[in-house]
Amino acid sequence: MKVVEVENYDEMSKVAAKTIIEKIKQEQNVVLGLATGGTPVGTYKQLVIDYKEHMTSYKNVHTVNLDEYIGLKETDPTSYAYYMKEHLFNDINIPIVNTHIPSGEAVDTGKECEEYETLIDSLGGVDLQLLGIGENGHIGFNEPGTSFHSKTSVVKLSDTTRKANSIYFNGLEEVPTHAISMGISTILKSKQILLLVSGKRKAEVLYRLLTEDIKEELPASILRKHPNVTIVADFEALSIVNEKQLVLS
Ligand code: PGA
């Protein structure tokens, strides 16, 4: 696992966007795994700036998102389907049929999950997966305790996650209790993973990720077993790591 230390959120976003753009330019028909939340907003902003300046084409790019809340329509401003259009898809030339997010409106959620796994496989798997990390160590919406063998499934959101995400809703009670999330084994099948970590709020979990045993109680810890993971973290996120003088490889 490689750790790239950057000064701040802005720099993290630029490094992430550059990695994505290079991948798109290098390979035809790239499959990007995309994340939502506060962390990747700056990355998407940089991709849009680059698109406007250099016309990097997304015509042959396919995307699969990590997760979606159950019960929200895709037109709901708090859904991740809406988020992706708002922050990226509306502003680049990606064919909307190439973009995939689990449906939070699915009646048969089990079938939706199975079809999502099949879809990822039929695209040939994810070439580059963008990830954030929850304060509790979750990746996607795979909360502590989730099996490392999990596939795309319906997950119950933890209190910490619902509280952290309540800033996007009118209060905690409006935050959905469940979501569909790519599983941990699904995430691990990605050929390359880029984990973005920014801010003091993430300093403790980043320190834990780099020092604790690999265990299901800390879902992100399994990333240490993946052969191609780069963590891009800013000074604030690395504050505990640096304070403890942990030597990064
Ligand atoms: P955040 O969420 O980017 O909003 O901090 C990350 C996550 O929960 O995975």
CSV table of C-alpha atoms in Angstrom, one decimal, residues 20 97 108 161 229 237:
chain,number,residue,atom,x,y,z
A,20,ILE,CA,-8.2,9.2,-13.2
A,97,VAL,CA,-26.3,4.6,-20.2
A,108,ASP,CA,-36.7,-6.7,-5.3
A,161,THR,CA,-22.6,6.8,9.5
A,229,VAL,CA,-3.8,0.5,-3.4
A,237,ALA,CA,-5.6,13.3,8.0
